[in-house]
Amino acid sequence: DAKTTQPTSMDCAEGRAANLPCNHSTISGNEYVYWYRQIHSQGPQYIIHGLKNNETNEMASLIITEDRKSSTLILPHATLRDTAVYYCIVRGINTNAGKSTFGDGTTLTVKP
Amino acid sequence: KAGVTQTPRYLIKTRGQQVTLSCSPISGHRSVSWYQQTPGQGLQFLFEYFSETQRNKGNFPGRFSGRQFSNSRSEMNVSTLELGDSALYLCASSPGQGNTEAFFGQGTRLTVV
């Protein structure tokens, strides 16, 4: 699975959009981009995933660049409860969900 | 639909002892994976079980072992505990086939003293 690079930390004002970048320049054509988050001392929570098209669900939007070398997770209206560590993971189509390689993630702090 | 259940939530053990942690996956899920999370090493994959067979294994010593039962419930065992084994142990459940997301439990916080 391709390696990902994320900023160590980011701040965001409550109510504003939080844009979390992820670089995956070595991604191959059959690898998906997954995002999880982990609120302090809880298990990681799945957010969203995509292959090459932009995706949106009730939690967030995922924007993947045309060359697929980077992506951005967007939380449209961040709340204090969105403060967490956000992990960007790249996983092959044939790699089972149970075997994911987590990097250090981005610690997002939402401030009032 | 019930989520992933891990027991116990907290555990304190002494060096040299052994410990068994339990994970009940989401109903219908056949894959259970285990991860260790420490402040220094982050989230690290231990192993994955699918249909009672270990399908993938991370880079951990043989003191770490696991098994899966016919109802997909899984246990992991750590023998001869060391202080460095203190960590949050997380279990993840997934259908086991296809490119899907994994669902994590709340974890078991193990402290070795």
Coordinates of C-alpha atoms in Angstrom, one line a residue, chain B residues 40-86:
Chain B
G40 CA 5.5 6.3 20.5
Q41 CA 4.6 3.9 17.7
G42 CA 1.1 4.9 16.8
L43 CA -1.4 2.4 15.5
Q44 CA 0.3 -0.8 14.5
F45 CA -1.3 -3.9 12.8
L46 CA -0.9 -7.1 14.8
F47 CA -2.8 -9.7 12.9
E48 CA -6.1 -10.5 11.1
Y49 CA -8.3 -13.5 11.3
F50 CA -10.8 -14.6 8.7
S51 CA -13.0 -17.6 9.0
E52 CA -10.9 -18.9 11.9
T53 CA -7.6 -18.7 10.0
Q54 CA -4.9 -16.1 10.5
R55 CA -4.8 -14.3 7.1
N56 CA -2.3 -11.5 7.8
K57 CA 0.3 -10.9 10.4
G58 CA 2.2 -7.8 11.5
N59 CA 5.7 -7.5 12.8
F60 CA 5.3 -8.5 16.4
P61 CA 7.0 -11.2 18.5
G62 CA 5.6 -14.6 19.0
R63 CA 4.4 -13.6 22.5
F64 CA 1.4 -12.0 20.7
S65 CA -1.0 -14.6 19.4
G66 CA -4.7 -14.8 18.6
R67 CA -7.5 -17.0 17.5
Q68 CA -10.9 -16.8 16.0
F69 CA -13.9 -18.9 16.8
S70 CA -16.6 -20.3 14.5
N71 CA -18.9 -17.4 15.5
S72 CA -16.2 -15.0 14.4
R73 CA -15.4 -13.8 17.9
S74 CA -11.7 -13.4 18.4
E75 CA -9.3 -13.4 21.3
M76 CA -5.7 -12.2 21.4
N77 CA -3.2 -13.3 24.0
V78 CA 0.0 -11.8 25.1
S79 CA 2.3 -14.0 27.2
T80 CA 5.2 -12.9 29.4
L81 CA 4.1 -9.3 29.6
E82 CA 6.6 -6.6 29.4
L83 CA 6.2 -3.0 30.4
G84 CA 6.4 -2.0 26.8
D85 CA 3.2 -3.9 26.1
S86 CA 1.2 -1.2 27.9

